[in-house]
Amino acid sequence: MGSSITVRHLVAGTLGAALLRNWYRDGDVNEQRRRELVDVLAGDPDDLLDIVLDPTERDLLSGYAQWSEHYDGHNPLIAVEEQVTIPILDRLVHADVRALDAGCGTGRNAALLAERGAEVIGFDQSAEMLAIAQAKVPSGRFDLAEFAALPYPDEHIDVIVSSLAVCHLPDPTIALGEFRRVIRPGGTVVVADPHPDARALGGQAFFGFRLGEPLPWVRNHFHPASTWLRACRDVGFGVVDCVEVPYREVQHASHPAFGRYPDAVRAATGDLHGLWVWTFRRD
Ligand SMILES: C[S@@+](CC[C@H](N)C(=O)[O-])C[C@H]1O[C@@H](n2cnc3c(N)ncnc32)[C@H](O)[C@@H]1O
């Protein structure tokens, strides 16, 4: 197997997680996991298992510059996230609302906000992602900016939505502080982020795999509930809701092990959460 990290290691780890998370429960199922592990670790040449991954971290700027080229392709995490966030946006966003897509990337949420008649503002640290957002939502205003210093006046925004972006900050408190400053009294903030459970399965932001090249990824920080609650207390937000979203079949199906070992993939992620969606309000 050499010293590279291959699909074989990823699959073996997933089978191991499935076994570990259930070892005390059902002998027959665990015997199946054991046989699968022996099979994978046997080392027989295999076109899928021997694909080299060699994950390599990229910084946020160069990572998103590269990811922007195909960011808008199929993303199972986003498919699941939208099942939760779209109904929330349906309730909050309408004409007469000035809405901010924070860490807007290629403008996925900005487009949803525009479809609902809102005046749309978006910001992101990546010029490449922003250019796509601007083309997608020509009526929107898009700014090259950081969560730590938003280029908007106090109490300027009615609704803020931020998906899968605050997770890139080591501490969400700075972002929430700026959200608190720019949102009007009574305004609502919706933040969708990877759930801390996802860390148990190596849930970083992988993108753009090309055969023969290292698999690039950018770092997610998994902020625990205590951090969010403390940040809200410190900056002055009330927590309206927190929806914890379990892994769904569309996410299982995208796992490299799923084709051969679907039950193991389900057992590895079963009853864990892939993301959560927080709703905060400024009174
Ligand atoms: C996974 S993408 C999410 C994009 C979009 N919100 C969506 O859900 O499709 C994360 C985005 O956060 C942006 N980002 C990360 N750190 C940032 C920071 N400190 N300030 C502004 N944007 C940031 C990245 O450039 C990237 O476009």
Coordinates of C-alpha atoms and ligand atoms in Angstrom, one line a residue:
M1 CA 0.0 0.0 0.0
G2 CA 3.1 2.3 0.3
S3 CA 3.1 5.4 2.4
S4 CA 0.3 7.3 0.6
I5 CA -3.2 7.7 2.0
T6 CA -5.5 5.9 -0.4
V7 CA -9.2 5.2 -0.7
R8 CA -8.4 1.9 1.0
H9 CA -7.5 3.7 4.2
L10 CA -10.6 5.9 4.0
V11 CA -12.8 2.8 3.5
A12 CA -11.0 0.8 6.3
G13 CA -11.5 3.8 8.7
T14 CA -15.2 3.9 7.8
L15 CA -15.6 0.2 8.4
G16 CA -13.8 0.6 11.7
A17 CA -16.0 3.5 12.7
A18 CA -19.1 1.3 11.9
L19 CA -17.7 -1.5 14.0
L20 CA -16.7 0.7 16.9
R21 CA -20.0 2.5 17.1
N22 CA -21.9 -0.8 17.2
W23 CA -19.5 -3.5 18.5
Y24 CA -21.6 -4.2 21.7
R25 CA -24.9 -4.5 19.9
D26 CA -25.3 -7.3 17.3
G27 CA -22.8 -10.1 16.7
D28 CA -24.0 -11.0 13.2
V29 CA -23.7 -7.4 11.9
N30 CA -20.3 -7.0 13.5
E31 CA -19.1 -10.2 11.9
Q32 CA -20.1 -8.8 8.6
R33 CA -18.0 -5.6 9.4
R34 CA -15.1 -7.8 10.4
R35 CA -15.2 -9.7 7.1
E36 CA -15.3 -6.5 5.2
L37 CA -12.3 -5.1 7.1
V38 CA -10.3 -8.2 6.4
D39 CA -11.2 -8.0 2.8
V40 CA -10.2 -4.3 2.5
L41 CA -7.0 -4.7 4.4
A42 CA -5.9 -7.8 2.5
G43 CA -4.1 -5.5 0.1
D44 CA -5.2 -7.2 -3.1
P45 CA -4.8 -4.7 -6.0
D46 CA -8.0 -2.8 -6.6
D47 CA -8.8 0.0 -9.1
L48 CA -11.0 1.9 -6.6
L49 CA -9.2 1.2 -3.3
D50 CA -5.8 2.0 -4.7
I51 CA -6.7 5.5 -5.8
V52 CA -4.2 7.9 -4.0
L53 CA -5.9 10.7 -2.0
D54 CA -3.0 12.2 0.0
P55 CA -5.1 15.0 1.5
T56 CA -3.4 18.4 1.4
E57 CA -4.5 21.5 3.3
R58 CA -5.0 24.7 1.3
D59 CA -5.3 28.2 2.8
L60 CA -8.8 29.8 2.4
L61 CA -7.8 32.2 -0.3
S62 CA -6.1 29.9 -2.7
G63 CA -8.4 27.0 -1.8
Y64 CA -11.6 28.9 -2.7
A65 CA -9.9 30.5 -5.8
Q66 CA -9.5 26.9 -7.1
W67 CA -12.8 25.6 -5.7
S68 CA -14.8 28.5 -7.3
E69 CA -14.3 26.8 -10.7
H70 CA -16.7 24.0 -9.9
Y71 CA -18.2 25.0 -6.5
D72 CA -21.7 25.0 -7.9
G73 CA -21.7 21.2 -8.7
H74 CA -23.6 18.6 -6.7
N75 CA -22.9 18.9 -3.0
P76 CA -24.8 16.5 -0.7
L77 CA -24.2 18.6 2.4
I78 CA -25.8 21.6 0.7
A79 CA -28.8 19.4 -0.5
V80 CA -29.4 18.5 3.1
E81 CA -28.8 22.0 4.4
E82 CA -31.4 23.5 2.0
Q83 CA -34.1 21.2 3.3
V84 CA -33.8 23.0 6.6
T85 CA -32.8 26.6 5.6
I86 CA -35.3 27.1 2.7
P87 CA -38.4 26.8 4.9
I88 CA -36.7 29.3 7.4
L89 CA -36.0 31.7 4.6
D90 CA -39.6 31.3 3.3
R91 CA -40.8 32.6 6.7
L92 CA -38.3 35.4 7.1
V93 CA -37.6 36.9 3.7
H94 CA -39.9 38.9 1.4
A95 CA -40.0 42.2 -0.5
D96 CA -39.1 45.1 1.9
V97 CA -36.4 43.0 3.6
R98 CA -32.7 44.0 3.2
A99 CA -30.9 40.7 3.5
L100 CA -27.2 39.9 3.9
D101 CA -25.7 36.6 2.6
A102 CA -22.6 36.4 4.9
G103 CA -19.7 34.4 3.4
C104 CA -21.9 34.2 0.3
G105 CA -19.4 32.3 -1.9
T106 CA -20.9 31.9 -5.3
G107 CA -24.2 33.4 -4.1
R108 CA -26.4 30.3 -3.5
N109 CA -28.3 32.0 -0.6
A110 CA -28.1 35.4 -2.3
A111 CA -30.1 33.9 -5.2
L112 CA -32.7 32.4 -2.8
L113 CA -33.0 35.8 -1.1
A114 CA -33.4 37.6 -4.5
E115 CA -36.1 35.1 -5.6
R116 CA -38.1 36.1 -2.5
G117 CA -38.0 39.8 -3.4
A118 CA -35.3 40.9 -0.9
E119 CA -32.8 43.7 -1.5
V120 CA -29.6 41.5 -1.5
I121 CA -26.2 42.2 -0.1
G122 CA -23.4 39.7 0.0
F123 CA -19.8 39.6 1.1
D124 CA -17.0 37.1 0.9
Q125 CA -13.2 37.0 1.3
S126 CA -12.8 35.3 -2.2
A127 CA -12.8 37.5 -5.3
E128 CA -13.3 34.4 -7.5
M129 CA -16.3 33.2 -5.6
L130 CA -17.8 36.7 -5.5
A131 CA -17.5 37.2 -9.2
I132 CA -19.8 34.2 -9.7
A133 CA -22.2 35.5 -7.1
Q134 CA -22.4 38.8 -8.9
A135 CA -23.1 37.1 -12.2
K136 CA -25.8 34.9 -10.6
V137 CA -27.6 37.8 -8.9
P138 CA -26.9 40.9 -11.0
S139 CA -29.2 43.1 -8.8
G140 CA -27.2 42.3 -5.7
R141 CA -24.4 44.3 -4.1
F142 CA -21.4 42.1 -3.4
D143 CA -18.4 43.2 -1.3
L144 CA -14.9 41.7 -0.9
A145 CA -14.9 41.7 2.9
E146 CA -14.0 39.7 6.1
F147 CA -16.4 38.6 8.8
A148 CA -14.3 40.6 11.3
A149 CA -15.0 44.0 9.6
L150 CA -18.2 44.3 7.7
P151 CA -18.5 47.3 5.4
Y152 CA -22.0 48.2 6.5
P153 CA -23.5 50.8 8.8
D154 CA -25.0 49.9 12.2
E155 CA -28.5 48.5 12.2
H156 CA -28.5 48.4 8.3
I157 CA -29.8 44.8 7.7
D158 CA -33.1 43.0 8.5
V159 CA -32.0 39.4 8.0
I160 CA -28.6 37.7 7.8
V161 CA -28.0 34.2 6.5
S162 CA -24.7 32.5 6.6
S163 CA -24.1 29.0 5.3
L164 CA -21.0 26.8 5.8
A165 CA -18.8 29.8 6.2
V166 CA -18.5 30.7 9.9
C167 CA -17.0 27.3 10.3
H168 CA -13.9 28.6 8.7
L169 CA -13.3 31.0 11.6
P170 CA -11.4 29.8 14.7
D171 CA -13.9 31.6 16.9
P172 CA -17.4 32.6 15.7
T173 CA -17.7 35.4 18.3
I174 CA -16.1 38.0 16.1
A175 CA -18.6 37.2 13.3
L176 CA -21.5 37.3 15.7
G177 CA -20.3 40.6 17.1
E178 CA -20.3 42.2 13.6
F179 CA -23.7 40.6 12.8
R180 CA -25.1 42.1 16.0
R181 CA -23.7 45.5 15.0
V182 CA -25.2 45.6 11.5
I183 CA -28.6 44.0 12.1
R184 CA -31.5 46.1 13.2
P185 CA -33.3 45.5 16.5
G186 CA -35.7 42.7 16.0
G187 CA -33.7 41.3 13.1
T188 CA -32.9 37.6 12.7
V189 CA -29.6 35.7 11.9
V190 CA -29.6 32.2 10.4
V191 CA -26.3 30.3 10.5
A192 CA -25.8 26.8 9.0
D193 CA -22.6 25.1 10.0
P194 CA -21.0 21.6 10.1
H195 CA -22.1 19.9 13.3
P196 CA -19.3 18.9 15.8
D197 CA -20.3 15.3 15.3
A198 CA -18.9 15.6 11.8
R199 CA -15.4 15.9 13.2
A200 CA -15.6 12.3 14.3
L201 CA -15.6 11.3 10.6
G202 CA -12.9 13.6 9.4
G203 CA -15.4 16.2 8.1
Q204 CA -13.2 18.8 6.5
A205 CA -14.1 20.7 3.4
F206 CA -12.6 18.5 0.6
F207 CA -13.0 19.7 -2.9
G208 CA -11.8 19.3 -6.5
F209 CA -10.3 15.8 -6.5
R210 CA -8.2 15.1 -9.6
L211 CA -6.7 11.6 -10.2
G212 CA -3.0 11.7 -9.6
E213 CA -3.1 14.9 -7.6
P214 CA -3.4 15.4 -3.8
L215 CA -6.9 15.9 -2.6
P216 CA -7.2 19.6 -1.5
W217 CA -9.2 20.7 1.6
V218 CA -9.8 23.8 3.6
R219 CA -10.2 23.7 7.4
N220 CA -13.5 23.6 9.2
H221 CA -13.6 24.5 12.8
F222 CA -16.2 22.6 14.8
H223 CA -17.6 25.1 17.3
P224 CA -19.3 23.3 20.2
A225 CA -22.7 24.5 21.5
S226 CA -21.0 26.1 24.6
T227 CA -19.0 28.4 22.2
W228 CA -22.2 29.5 20.3
L229 CA -24.1 30.1 23.5
R230 CA -21.3 32.1 25.1
A231 CA -20.8 34.1 21.9
C232 CA -24.5 35.0 21.9
R233 CA -24.4 36.0 25.5
D234 CA -21.3 38.1 25.0
V235 CA -22.5 40.0 21.9
G236 CA -26.2 40.2 22.8
F237 CA -28.2 37.7 20.7
G238 CA -31.0 35.5 21.9
V239 CA -31.1 31.9 20.6
V240 CA -34.4 31.3 18.8
D241 CA -33.7 27.8 17.6
C242 CA -31.0 25.2 16.9
V243 CA -31.9 22.4 14.4
E244 CA -29.5 19.4 14.5
V245 CA -29.6 17.6 11.2
P246 CA -28.7 13.9 11.0
Y247 CA -26.7 12.5 8.1
R248 CA -29.1 11.6 5.3
E249 CA -29.0 9.0 2.6
V250 CA -27.8 11.5 -0.1
Q251 CA -24.6 12.0 2.1
H252 CA -24.1 8.3 2.6
A253 CA -24.4 7.7 -1.2
S254 CA -21.6 10.1 -1.9
H255 CA -19.1 8.2 0.3
P256 CA -16.5 6.3 -1.6
A257 CA -17.3 3.1 0.5
F258 CA -21.0 3.2 -0.3
G259 CA -21.0 1.3 -3.5
R260 CA -19.5 -1.8 -1.8
Y261 CA -20.4 -1.4 1.8
P262 CA -23.6 0.7 2.0
D263 CA -24.7 -0.8 5.4
A264 CA -21.3 0.0 6.9
V265 CA -21.5 3.6 5.7
R266 CA -24.9 4.0 7.3
A267 CA -23.7 2.3 10.5
A268 CA -20.7 4.7 10.7
T269 CA -22.8 7.8 10.4
G270 CA -26.1 6.6 11.8
D271 CA -27.6 8.9 14.5
L272 CA -24.7 11.4 14.1
H273 CA -25.4 14.9 12.8
G274 CA -23.8 16.4 9.7
L275 CA -24.8 20.0 10.3
W276 CA -26.8 22.3 12.5
V277 CA -28.8 25.5 11.8
W278 CA -28.9 28.2 14.4
T279 CA -31.4 31.0 14.5
F280 CA -30.4 34.1 16.6
R281 CA -32.4 37.3 17.2
R282 CA -31.5 40.8 18.3
D283 CA -34.2 42.0 20.7
Ligands
LIG1 C1 -18.2 26.5 1.8 S1 -18.3 28.2 1.2 C2 -20.0 28.6 1.4 C3 -20.5 29.6 0.4 C4 -22.0 29.8 0.5 N1 -22.4 30.4 1.7 C5 -22.8 28.5 0.3 O1 -23.3 28.0 1.3 O2 -22.8 28.0 -0.8 C6 -17.5 29.1 2.4 C7 -17.2 30.6 2.0 O3 -16.8 31.3 3.2 C8 -15.9 32.3 2.7 N2 -15.0 32.7 3.9 C9 -14.3 31.9 4.6 N3 -13.7 32.7 5.6 C10 -14.1 33.9 5.4 C11 -13.8 35.2 6.1 N4 -13.0 35.2 7.2 N5 -14.5 36.3 5.7 C12 -15.3 36.2 4.6 N6 -15.6 35.1 3.9 C13 -15.0 34.0 4.3 C14 -15.1 31.5 1.7 O4 -14.3 32.4 0.8 C15 -16.2 30.7 1.0 O5 -16.7 31.4 -0.2

